[in-house]
mmCIF file of C-alpha atoms in Angstrom:
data_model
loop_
_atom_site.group_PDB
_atom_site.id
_atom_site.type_symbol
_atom_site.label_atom_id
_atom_site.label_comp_id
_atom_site.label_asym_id
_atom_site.label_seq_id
_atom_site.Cartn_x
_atom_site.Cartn_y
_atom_site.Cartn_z
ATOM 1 C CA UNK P 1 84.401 76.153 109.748
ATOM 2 C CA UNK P 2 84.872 79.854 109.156
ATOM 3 C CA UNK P 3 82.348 81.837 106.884
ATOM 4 C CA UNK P 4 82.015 85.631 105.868
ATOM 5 C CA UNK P 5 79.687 87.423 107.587
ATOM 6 C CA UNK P 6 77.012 89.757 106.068
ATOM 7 C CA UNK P 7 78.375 92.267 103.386
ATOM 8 C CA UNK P 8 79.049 95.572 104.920
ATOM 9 C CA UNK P 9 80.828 97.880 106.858
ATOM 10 C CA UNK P 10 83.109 96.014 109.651
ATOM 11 C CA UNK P 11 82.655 92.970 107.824
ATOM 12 C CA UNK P 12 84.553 89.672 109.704
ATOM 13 C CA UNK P 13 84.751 85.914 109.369
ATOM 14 C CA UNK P 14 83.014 83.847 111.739
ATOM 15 C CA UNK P 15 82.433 80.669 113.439
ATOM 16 C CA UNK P 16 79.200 78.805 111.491
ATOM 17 C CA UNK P 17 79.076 76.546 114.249
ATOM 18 C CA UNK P 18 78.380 79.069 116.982
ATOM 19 C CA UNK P 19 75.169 80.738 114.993
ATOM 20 C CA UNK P 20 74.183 78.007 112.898
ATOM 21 C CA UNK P 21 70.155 76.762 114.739
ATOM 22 C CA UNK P 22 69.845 72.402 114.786
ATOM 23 C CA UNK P 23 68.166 72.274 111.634
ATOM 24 C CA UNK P 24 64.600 71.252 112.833
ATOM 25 C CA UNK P 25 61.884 70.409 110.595
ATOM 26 C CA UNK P 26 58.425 71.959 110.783
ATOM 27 C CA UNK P 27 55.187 70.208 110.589
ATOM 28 C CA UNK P 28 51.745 71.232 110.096
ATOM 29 C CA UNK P 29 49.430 68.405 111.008
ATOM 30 C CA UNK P 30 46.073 69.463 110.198
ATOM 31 C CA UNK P 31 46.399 73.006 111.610
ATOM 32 C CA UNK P 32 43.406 75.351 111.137
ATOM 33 C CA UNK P 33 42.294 78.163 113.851
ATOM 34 C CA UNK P 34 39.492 79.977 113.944
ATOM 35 C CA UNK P 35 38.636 82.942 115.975
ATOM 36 C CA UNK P 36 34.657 82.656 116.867
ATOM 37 C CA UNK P 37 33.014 80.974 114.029
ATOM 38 C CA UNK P 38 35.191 82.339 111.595
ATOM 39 C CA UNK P 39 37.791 80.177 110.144
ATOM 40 C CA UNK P 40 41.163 82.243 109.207
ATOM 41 C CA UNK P 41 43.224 78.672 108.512
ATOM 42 C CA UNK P 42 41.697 75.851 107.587
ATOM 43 C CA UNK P 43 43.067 72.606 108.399
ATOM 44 C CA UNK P 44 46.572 72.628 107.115
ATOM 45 C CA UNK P 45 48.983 69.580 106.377
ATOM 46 C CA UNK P 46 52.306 71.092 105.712
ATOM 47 C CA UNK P 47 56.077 70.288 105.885
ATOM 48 C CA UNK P 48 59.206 72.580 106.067
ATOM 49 C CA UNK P 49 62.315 70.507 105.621
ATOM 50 C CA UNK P 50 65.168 71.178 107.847
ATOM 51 C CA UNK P 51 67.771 73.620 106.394
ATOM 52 C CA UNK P 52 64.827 74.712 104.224
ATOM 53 C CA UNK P 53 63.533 78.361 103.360
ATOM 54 C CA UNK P 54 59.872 78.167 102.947
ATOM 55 C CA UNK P 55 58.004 81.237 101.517
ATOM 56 C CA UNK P 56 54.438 81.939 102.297
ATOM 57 C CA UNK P 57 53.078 83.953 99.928
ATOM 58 C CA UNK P 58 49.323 85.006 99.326
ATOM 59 C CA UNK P 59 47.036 87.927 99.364
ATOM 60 C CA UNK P 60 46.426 89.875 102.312
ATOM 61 C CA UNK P 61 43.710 87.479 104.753
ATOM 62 C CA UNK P 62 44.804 84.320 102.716
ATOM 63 C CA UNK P 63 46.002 82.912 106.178
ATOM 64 C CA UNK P 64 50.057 83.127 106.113
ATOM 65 C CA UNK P 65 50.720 84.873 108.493
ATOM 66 C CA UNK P 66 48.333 83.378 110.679
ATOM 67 C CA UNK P 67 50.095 80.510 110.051
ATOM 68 C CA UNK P 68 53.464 81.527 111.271
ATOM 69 C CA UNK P 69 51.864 82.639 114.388
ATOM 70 C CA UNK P 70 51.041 79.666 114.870
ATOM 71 C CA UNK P 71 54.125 77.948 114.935
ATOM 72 C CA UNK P 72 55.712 80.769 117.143
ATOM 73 C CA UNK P 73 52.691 80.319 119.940
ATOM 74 C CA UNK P 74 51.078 83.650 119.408
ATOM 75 C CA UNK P 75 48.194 81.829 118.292
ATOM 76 C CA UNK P 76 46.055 78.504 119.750
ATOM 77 C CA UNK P 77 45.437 76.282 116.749
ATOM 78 C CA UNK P 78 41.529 75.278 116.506
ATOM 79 C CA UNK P 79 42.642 71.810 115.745
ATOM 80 C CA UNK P 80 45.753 69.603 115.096
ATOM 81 C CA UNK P 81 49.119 69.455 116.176
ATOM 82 C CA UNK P 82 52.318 71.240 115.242
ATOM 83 C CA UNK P 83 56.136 69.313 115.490
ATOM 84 C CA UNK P 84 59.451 70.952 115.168
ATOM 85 C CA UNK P 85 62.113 68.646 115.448
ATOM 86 C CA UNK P 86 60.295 65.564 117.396
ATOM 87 C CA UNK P 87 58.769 67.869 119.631
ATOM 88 C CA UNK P 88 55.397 68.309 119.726
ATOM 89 C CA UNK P 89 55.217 72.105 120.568
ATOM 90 C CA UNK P 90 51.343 73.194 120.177
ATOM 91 C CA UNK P 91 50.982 73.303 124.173
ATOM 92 C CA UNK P 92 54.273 74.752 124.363
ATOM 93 C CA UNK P 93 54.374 78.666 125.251
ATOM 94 C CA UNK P 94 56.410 80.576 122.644
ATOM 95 C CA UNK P 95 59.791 80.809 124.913
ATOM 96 C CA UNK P 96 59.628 77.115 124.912
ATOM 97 C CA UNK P 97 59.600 76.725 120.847
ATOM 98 C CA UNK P 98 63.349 77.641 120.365
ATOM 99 C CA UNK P 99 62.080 79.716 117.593
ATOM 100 C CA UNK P 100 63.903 83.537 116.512
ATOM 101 C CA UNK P 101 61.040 85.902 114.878
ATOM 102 C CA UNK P 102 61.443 88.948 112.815
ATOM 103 C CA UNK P 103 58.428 91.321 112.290
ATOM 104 C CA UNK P 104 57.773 94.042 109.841
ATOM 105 C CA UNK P 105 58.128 96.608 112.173
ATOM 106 C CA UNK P 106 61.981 95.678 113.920
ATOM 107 C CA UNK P 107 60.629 95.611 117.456
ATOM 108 C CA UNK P 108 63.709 97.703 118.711
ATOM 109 C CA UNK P 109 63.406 98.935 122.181
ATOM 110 C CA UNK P 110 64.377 102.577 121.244
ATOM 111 C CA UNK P 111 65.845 103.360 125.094
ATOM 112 C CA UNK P 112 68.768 100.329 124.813
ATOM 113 C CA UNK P 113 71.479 100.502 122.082
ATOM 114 C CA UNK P 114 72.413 97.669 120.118
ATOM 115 C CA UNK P 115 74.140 95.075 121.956
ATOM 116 C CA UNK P 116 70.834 95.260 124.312
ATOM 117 C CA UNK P 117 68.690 94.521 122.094
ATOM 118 C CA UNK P 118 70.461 91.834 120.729
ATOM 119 C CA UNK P 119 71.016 90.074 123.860
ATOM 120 C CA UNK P 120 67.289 90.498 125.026
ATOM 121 C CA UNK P 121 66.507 87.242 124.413
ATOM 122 C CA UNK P 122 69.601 85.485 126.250
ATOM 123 C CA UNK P 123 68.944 87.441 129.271
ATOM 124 C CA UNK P 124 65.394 86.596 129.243
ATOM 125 C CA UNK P 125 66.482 82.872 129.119
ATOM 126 C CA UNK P 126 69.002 83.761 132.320
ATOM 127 C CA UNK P 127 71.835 82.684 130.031
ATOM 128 C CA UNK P 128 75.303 83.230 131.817
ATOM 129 C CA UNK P 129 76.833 86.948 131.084
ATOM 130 C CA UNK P 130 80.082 85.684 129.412
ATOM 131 C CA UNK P 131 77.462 83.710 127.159
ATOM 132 C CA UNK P 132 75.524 86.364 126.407
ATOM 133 C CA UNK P 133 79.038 88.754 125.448
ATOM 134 C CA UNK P 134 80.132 86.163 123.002
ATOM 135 C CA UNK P 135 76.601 85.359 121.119
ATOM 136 C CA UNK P 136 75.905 89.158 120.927
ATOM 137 C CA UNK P 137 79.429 89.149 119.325
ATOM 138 C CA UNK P 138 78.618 86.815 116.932
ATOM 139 C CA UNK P 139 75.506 87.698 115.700
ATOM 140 C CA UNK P 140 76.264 91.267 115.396
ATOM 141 C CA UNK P 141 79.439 89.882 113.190
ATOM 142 C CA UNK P 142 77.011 87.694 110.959
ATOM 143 C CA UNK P 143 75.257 90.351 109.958
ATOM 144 C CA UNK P 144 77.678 92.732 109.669
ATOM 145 C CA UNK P 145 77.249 95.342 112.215
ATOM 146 C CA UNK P 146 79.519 94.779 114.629
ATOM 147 C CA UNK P 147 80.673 98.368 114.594
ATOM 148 C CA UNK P 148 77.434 99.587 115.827
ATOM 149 C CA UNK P 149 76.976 97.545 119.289
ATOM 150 C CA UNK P 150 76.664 100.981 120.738
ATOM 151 C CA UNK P 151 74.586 102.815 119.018
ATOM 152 C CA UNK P 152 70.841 103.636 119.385
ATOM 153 C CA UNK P 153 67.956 102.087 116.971
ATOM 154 C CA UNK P 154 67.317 105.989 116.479
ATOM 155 C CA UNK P 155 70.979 106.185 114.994
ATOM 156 C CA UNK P 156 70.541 103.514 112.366
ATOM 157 C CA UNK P 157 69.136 103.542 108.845
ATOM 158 C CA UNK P 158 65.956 101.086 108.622
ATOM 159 C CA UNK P 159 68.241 98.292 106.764
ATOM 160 C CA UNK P 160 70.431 98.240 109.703
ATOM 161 C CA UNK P 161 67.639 98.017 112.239
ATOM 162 C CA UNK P 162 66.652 95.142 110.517
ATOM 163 C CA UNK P 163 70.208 93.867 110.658
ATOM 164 C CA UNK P 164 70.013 93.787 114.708
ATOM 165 C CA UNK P 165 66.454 92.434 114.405
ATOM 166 C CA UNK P 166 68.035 89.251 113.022
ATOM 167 C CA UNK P 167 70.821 89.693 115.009
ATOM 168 C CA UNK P 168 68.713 89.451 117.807
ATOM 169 C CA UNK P 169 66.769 86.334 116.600
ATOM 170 C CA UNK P 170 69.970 84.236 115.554
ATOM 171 C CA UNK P 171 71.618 85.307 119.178
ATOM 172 C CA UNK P 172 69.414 82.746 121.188
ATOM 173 C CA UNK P 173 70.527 79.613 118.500
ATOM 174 C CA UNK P 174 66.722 78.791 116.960
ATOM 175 C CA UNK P 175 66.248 75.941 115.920
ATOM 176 C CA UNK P 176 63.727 77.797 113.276
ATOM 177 C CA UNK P 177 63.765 81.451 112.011
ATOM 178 C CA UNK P 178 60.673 82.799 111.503
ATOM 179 C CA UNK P 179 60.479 86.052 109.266
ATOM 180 C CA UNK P 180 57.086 88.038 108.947
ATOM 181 C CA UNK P 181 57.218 90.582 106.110
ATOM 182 C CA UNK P 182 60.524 91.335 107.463
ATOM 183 C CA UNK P 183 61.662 93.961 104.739
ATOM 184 C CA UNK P 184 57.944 95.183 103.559
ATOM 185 C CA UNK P 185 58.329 98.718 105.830
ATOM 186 C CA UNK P 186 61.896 99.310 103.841
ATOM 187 C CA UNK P 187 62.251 101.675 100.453
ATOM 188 C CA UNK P 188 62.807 99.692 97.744
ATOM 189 C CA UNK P 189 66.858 99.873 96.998
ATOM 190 C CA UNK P 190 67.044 98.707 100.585
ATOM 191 C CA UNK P 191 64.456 95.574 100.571
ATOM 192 C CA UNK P 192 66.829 94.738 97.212
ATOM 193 C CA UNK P 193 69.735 94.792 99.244
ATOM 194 C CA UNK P 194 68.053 92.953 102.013
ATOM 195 C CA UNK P 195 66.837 90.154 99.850
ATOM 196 C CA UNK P 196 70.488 89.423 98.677
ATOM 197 C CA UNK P 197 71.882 89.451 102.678
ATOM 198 C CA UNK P 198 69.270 87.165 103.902
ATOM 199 C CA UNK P 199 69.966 85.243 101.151
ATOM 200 C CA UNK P 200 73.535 85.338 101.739
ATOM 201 C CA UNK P 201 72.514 84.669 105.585
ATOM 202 C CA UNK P 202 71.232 81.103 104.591
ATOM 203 C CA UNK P 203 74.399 80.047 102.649
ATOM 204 C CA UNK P 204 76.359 80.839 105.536
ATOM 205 C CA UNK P 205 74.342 78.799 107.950
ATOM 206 C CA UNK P 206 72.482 76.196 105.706
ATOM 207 C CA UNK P 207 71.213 74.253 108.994
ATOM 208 C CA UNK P 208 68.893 77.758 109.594
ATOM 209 C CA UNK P 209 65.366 76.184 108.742
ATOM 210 C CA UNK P 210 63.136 79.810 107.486
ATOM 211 C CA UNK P 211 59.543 80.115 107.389
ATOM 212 C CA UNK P 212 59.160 83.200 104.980
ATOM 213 C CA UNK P 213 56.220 84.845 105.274
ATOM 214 C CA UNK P 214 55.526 87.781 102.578
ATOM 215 C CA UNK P 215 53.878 89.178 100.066
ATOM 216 C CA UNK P 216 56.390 89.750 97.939
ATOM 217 C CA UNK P 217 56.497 87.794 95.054
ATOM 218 C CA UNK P 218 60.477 88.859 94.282
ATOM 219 C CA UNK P 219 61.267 87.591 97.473
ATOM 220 C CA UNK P 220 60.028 84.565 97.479
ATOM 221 C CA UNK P 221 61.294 83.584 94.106
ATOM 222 C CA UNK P 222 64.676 84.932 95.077
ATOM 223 C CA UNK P 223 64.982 83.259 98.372
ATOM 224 C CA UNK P 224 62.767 79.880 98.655
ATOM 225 C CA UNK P 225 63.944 76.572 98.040
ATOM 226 C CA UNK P 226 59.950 75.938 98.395
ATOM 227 C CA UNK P 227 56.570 77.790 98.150
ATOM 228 C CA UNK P 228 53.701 77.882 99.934
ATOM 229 C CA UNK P 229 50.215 79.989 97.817
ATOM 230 C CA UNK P 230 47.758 80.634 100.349
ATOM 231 C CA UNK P 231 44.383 81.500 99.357
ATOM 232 C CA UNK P 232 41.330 81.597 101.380
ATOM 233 C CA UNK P 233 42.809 80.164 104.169
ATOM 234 C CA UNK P 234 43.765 77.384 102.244
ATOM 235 C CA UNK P 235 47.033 75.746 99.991
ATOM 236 C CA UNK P 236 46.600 76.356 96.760
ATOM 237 C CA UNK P 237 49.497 74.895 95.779
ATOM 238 C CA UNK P 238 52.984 74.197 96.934
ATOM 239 C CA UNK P 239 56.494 72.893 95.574
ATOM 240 C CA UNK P 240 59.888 73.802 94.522
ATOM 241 C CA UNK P 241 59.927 77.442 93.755
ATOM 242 C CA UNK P 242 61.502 76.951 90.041
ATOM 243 C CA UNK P 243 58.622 73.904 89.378
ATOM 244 C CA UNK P 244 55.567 76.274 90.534
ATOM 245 C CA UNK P 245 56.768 79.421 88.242
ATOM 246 C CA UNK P 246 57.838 77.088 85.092
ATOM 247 C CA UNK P 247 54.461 74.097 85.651
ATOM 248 C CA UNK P 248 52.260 76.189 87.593
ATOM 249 C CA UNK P 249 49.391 74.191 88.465
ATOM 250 C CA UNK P 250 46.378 76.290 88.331
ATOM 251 C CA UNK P 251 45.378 79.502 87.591
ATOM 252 C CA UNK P 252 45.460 81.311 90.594
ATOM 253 C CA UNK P 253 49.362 80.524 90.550
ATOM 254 C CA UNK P 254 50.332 81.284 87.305
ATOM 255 C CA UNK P 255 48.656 84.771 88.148
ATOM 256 C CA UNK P 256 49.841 85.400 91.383
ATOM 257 C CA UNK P 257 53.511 83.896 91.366
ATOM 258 C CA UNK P 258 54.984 86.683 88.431
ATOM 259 C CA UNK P 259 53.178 87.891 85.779
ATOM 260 C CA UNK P 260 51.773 85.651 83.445
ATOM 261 C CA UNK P 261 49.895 85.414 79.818
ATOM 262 C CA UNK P 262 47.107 82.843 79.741
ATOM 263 C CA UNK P 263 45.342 82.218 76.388
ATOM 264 C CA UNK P 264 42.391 80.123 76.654
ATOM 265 C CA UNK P 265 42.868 77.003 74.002
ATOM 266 C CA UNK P 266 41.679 73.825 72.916
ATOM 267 C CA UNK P 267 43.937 70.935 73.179
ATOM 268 C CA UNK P 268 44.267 69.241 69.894
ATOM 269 C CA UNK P 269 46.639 66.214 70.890
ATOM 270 C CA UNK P 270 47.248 64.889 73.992
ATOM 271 C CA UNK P 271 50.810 64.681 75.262
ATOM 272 C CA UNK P 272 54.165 62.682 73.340
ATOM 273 C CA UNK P 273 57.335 61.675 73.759
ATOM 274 C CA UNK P 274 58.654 64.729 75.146
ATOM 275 C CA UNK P 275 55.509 65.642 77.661
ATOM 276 C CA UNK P 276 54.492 68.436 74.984
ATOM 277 C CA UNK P 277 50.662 68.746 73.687
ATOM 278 C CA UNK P 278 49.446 70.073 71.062
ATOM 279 C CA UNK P 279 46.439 73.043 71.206
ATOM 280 C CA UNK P 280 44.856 75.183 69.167
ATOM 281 C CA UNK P 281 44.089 78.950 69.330
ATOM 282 C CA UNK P 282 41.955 80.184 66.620
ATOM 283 C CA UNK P 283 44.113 79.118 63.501
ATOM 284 C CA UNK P 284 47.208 78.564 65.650
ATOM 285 C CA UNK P 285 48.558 75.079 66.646
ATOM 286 C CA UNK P 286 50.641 75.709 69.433
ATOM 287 C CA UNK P 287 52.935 73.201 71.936
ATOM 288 C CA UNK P 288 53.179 73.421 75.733
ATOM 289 C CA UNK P 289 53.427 71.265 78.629
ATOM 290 C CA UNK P 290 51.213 69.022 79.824
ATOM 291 C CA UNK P 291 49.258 67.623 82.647
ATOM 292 C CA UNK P 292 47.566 64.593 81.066
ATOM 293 C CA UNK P 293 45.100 66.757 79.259
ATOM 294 C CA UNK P 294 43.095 64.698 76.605
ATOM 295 C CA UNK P 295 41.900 66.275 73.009
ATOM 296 C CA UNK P 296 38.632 68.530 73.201
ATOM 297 C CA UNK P 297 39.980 69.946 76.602
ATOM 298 C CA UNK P 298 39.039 73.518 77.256
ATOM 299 C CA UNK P 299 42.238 74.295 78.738
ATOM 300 C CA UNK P 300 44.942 77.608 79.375
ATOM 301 C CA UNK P 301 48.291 78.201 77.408
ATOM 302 C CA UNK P 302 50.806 79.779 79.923
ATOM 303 C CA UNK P 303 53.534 81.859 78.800
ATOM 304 C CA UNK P 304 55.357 84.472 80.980
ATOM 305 C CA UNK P 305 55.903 88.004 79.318
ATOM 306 C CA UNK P 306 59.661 87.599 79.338
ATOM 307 C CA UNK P 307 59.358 84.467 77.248
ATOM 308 C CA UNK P 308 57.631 85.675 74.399
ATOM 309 C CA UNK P 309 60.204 87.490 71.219
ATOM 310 C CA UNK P 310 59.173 89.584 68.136
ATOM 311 C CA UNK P 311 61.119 87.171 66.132
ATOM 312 C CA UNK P 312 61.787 83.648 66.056
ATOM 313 C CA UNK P 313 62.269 80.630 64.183
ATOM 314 C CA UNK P 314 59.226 79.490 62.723
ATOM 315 C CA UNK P 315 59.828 75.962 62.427
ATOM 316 C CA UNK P 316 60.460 75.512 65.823
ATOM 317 C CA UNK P 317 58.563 77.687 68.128
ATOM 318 C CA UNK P 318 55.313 78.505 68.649
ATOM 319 C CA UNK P 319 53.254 81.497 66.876
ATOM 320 C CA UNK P 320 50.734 84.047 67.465
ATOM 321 C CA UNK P 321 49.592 87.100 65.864
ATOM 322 C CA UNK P 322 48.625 90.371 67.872
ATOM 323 C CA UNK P 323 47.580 93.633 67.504
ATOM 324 C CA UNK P 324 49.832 96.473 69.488
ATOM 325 C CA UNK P 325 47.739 98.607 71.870
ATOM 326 C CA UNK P 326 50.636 100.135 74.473
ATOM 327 C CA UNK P 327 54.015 100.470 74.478
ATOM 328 C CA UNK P 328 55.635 101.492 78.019
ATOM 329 C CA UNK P 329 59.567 102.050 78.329
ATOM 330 C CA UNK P 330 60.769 101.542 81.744
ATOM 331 C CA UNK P 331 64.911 101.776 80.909
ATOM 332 C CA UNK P 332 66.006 98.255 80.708
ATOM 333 C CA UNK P 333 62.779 96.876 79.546
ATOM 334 C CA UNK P 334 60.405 97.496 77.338
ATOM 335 C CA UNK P 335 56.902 96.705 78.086
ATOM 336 C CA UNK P 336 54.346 95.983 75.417
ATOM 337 C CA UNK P 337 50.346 94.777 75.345
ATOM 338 C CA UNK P 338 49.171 93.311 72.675
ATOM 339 C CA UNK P 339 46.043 91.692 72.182
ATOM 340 C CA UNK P 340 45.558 88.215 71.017
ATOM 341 C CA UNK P 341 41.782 86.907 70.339
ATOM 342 C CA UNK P 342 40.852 89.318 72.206
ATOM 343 C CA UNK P 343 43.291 88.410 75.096
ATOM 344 C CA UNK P 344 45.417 91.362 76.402
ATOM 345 C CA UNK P 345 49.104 89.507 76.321
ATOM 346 C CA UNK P 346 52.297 91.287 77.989
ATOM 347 C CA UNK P 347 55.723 91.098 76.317
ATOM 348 C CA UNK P 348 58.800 92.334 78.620
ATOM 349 C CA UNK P 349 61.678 92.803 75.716
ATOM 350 C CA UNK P 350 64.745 94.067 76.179
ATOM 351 C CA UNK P 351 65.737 94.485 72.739
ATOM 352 C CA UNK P 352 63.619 95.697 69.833
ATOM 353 C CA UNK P 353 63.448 96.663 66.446
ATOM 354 C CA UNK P 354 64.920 100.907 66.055
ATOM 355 C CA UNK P 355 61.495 101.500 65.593
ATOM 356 C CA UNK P 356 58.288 100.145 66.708
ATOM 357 C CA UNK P 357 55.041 99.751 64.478
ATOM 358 C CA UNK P 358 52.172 102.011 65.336
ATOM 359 C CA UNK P 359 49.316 101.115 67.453
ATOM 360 C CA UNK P 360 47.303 99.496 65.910
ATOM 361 C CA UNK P 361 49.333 97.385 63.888
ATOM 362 C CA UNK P 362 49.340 93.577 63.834
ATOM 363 C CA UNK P 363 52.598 91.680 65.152
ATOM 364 C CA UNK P 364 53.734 88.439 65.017
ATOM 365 C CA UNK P 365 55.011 87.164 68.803
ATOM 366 C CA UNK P 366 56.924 83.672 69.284
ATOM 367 C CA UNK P 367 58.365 81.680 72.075
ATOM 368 C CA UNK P 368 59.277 78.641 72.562
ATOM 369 C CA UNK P 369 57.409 74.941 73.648
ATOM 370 C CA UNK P 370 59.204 74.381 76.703
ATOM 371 C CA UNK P 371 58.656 77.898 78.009
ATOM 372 C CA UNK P 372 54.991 76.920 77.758
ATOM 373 C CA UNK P 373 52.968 74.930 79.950
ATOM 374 C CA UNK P 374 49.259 74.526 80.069
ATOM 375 C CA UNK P 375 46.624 75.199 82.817
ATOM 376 C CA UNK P 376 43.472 74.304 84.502
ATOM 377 C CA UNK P 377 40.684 76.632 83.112
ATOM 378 C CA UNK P 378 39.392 76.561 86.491
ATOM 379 C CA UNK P 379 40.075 79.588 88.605
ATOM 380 C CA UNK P 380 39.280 78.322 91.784
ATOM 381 C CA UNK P 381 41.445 75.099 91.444
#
């Protein structure tokens, strides 16, 4: 089966078959390490389906990336075991793993042009010379620099050093990629451009299993099938990436996975028919998703800034009143905080009214039940 390669200059169809990894799964099986008597991963129970891109997201010392190390050998698990495939690989030294790895930083060997670096790995491994011509071929084709096999990592823009990175990674046929903040040293038009290619990578050769590690919220919406929170070392929550940004399931990942309003309410009824509960704020009755909250419930209204309009039908969608305090125009949106009960909300419109009211002055803000979902009040859940 012949697919396009990466977008870009001496672009050419390839064979899937002769990049495309075995499509291993990845399993966590209690995983934590520790380095002294501090605990940087506690024990973790995870699985990456094969053909799967899972993101790891978090903030920085939430244990991601320790994870990932993990999997590629560069760190001893404390306890438990990790599998990819049936193989039980946490003994196994990293060359062993049939794992590809791409770090921030490219890891380009400055002195050896392109096709070197690319067939580092293969050579290492002792593979056969007329193997190694043919896989450098093809991965420089897949990702669409096949032009520059000669050139120097000095001669190349940073996108295109992170082109041969992968390059390099897909050359030895992984059974698993492994990506570690792979586009966070690259300006932002580039990372963009990055995000769609990798994407694009993944279509080509859906058998690739990716463990995504970043901090990049973007990313991971725009390329996971799944997502991973980490906090403290620890899950805090994990599923289908369009599930954890519509239902998140606490706090900490409405906040963290895109921006999010969270009004503190009441519940008022529990859930009907159509999984939608009823809660109040103040003198508004408003209707969101639920979790199997019961009436009395001190509970959190979600709502993402994009959801939210300055006019609406009345009968059908939910209502609140604010009171404008900024207005910040960024071009194609137009950001505005209001505040709500004394909770600071974020609207993201792109189309308003010709002319704002002042600061100051109250506005009514509506958006729809099943954009709305409601929360634990617990931020630690």
């Amino acid at each position: 089966m012949s697919v396009p390669a990466f977008t870009g200059s001496n672009v050419v169809d390839v064979d899937a078959a002769k990049i495309r990894g075995a499509g291993s799964n990845v399993h966590f099986d209690k995983v934590s390490v520790a380095y002294g008597a501090h605990v940087v991963l506690h024990p973790l129970t995870l699985d990456i389906a094969p053909g799967e891109i899972l993101a790891m997201i978090g903030p920085s010392g939430s244990g991601k990336t320790t994870a990932l190390r993990a999997v590629a050998g560069f760190v001893r698990p404390a306890s438990g075991r990790i599998r990819i495939g049936a193989t039980d690989v946490t003994d196994l030294p990293p060359y062993e793993r049939g794992l590809g790895m791409v770090v921030q930083n490219y890891a380009l060997f400055p002195h050896m042009r392109v096709e070197d670096n690319v067939a580092f790995g293969l050579k290492a491994q002792g593979a056969d010379k007329s193997l190694i011509a043919e896989r450098v071929k093809d991965a420089l084709a897949t990702v669409g620099m096949s032009g520059f096999s000669r050139r120097y990592p000095r001669e190349l823009s940073g996108g295109q050093q992170q082109r041969v990175a992968i390059a390099r990674a897909l050359a030895v046929r992984p059974r698993v990629l492994l990506l570690d903040e792979p586009l966070s040293a690259l300006d932002a038009q580039i990372r963009r451009n990055m995000v769609e290619e990798i994407a694009k990578l993944h279509r080509d050769l859906p058998g690739l299993t990716i463990l995504y590690v970043t901090h990049d919220q973007t990313e991971a919406l725009t390329l996971a099938d799944k997502i991973a929170i980490m906090r403290d070392g620890r899950v805090s929550s994990h599923g289908p990436t369009g599930e954890l940004y519509r239902r998140p399931p606490n706090r900490f990942t409405a906040e963290f996975l895109g921006r999010a309003n969270l009004l503190p309410v009441t519940v008022a009824e529990a859930a009907g028919p159509k999984g939608l509960a009823t809660a109040r704020l103040g003198d508004a009755v408003l209707a969101g998703a639920a979790r199997g909250e019961k009436p009395g419930d001190k509970t959190l209204l979600c709502i993402r800034p994009q959801h939210l309009s300055l006019t609406g039908d009345e009968e059908h969608s939910n209502k609140i009143v604010g009171t404008l305090k900024e207005v910040h125009w960024q071009g194609e949106l137009t950001h505005l905080v209001l505040d709500v009960d004394g909770t600071p909300v974020r609207v993201s419109a792109t189309r308003l009214p010709v002319s704002l009211p002042e600061r100051g002055t109250a506005m009514p803000l509506f958006f729809t039940p099943g954009d709305t979902s409601l929360v634990p009040e617990d931020a630690r859940v």
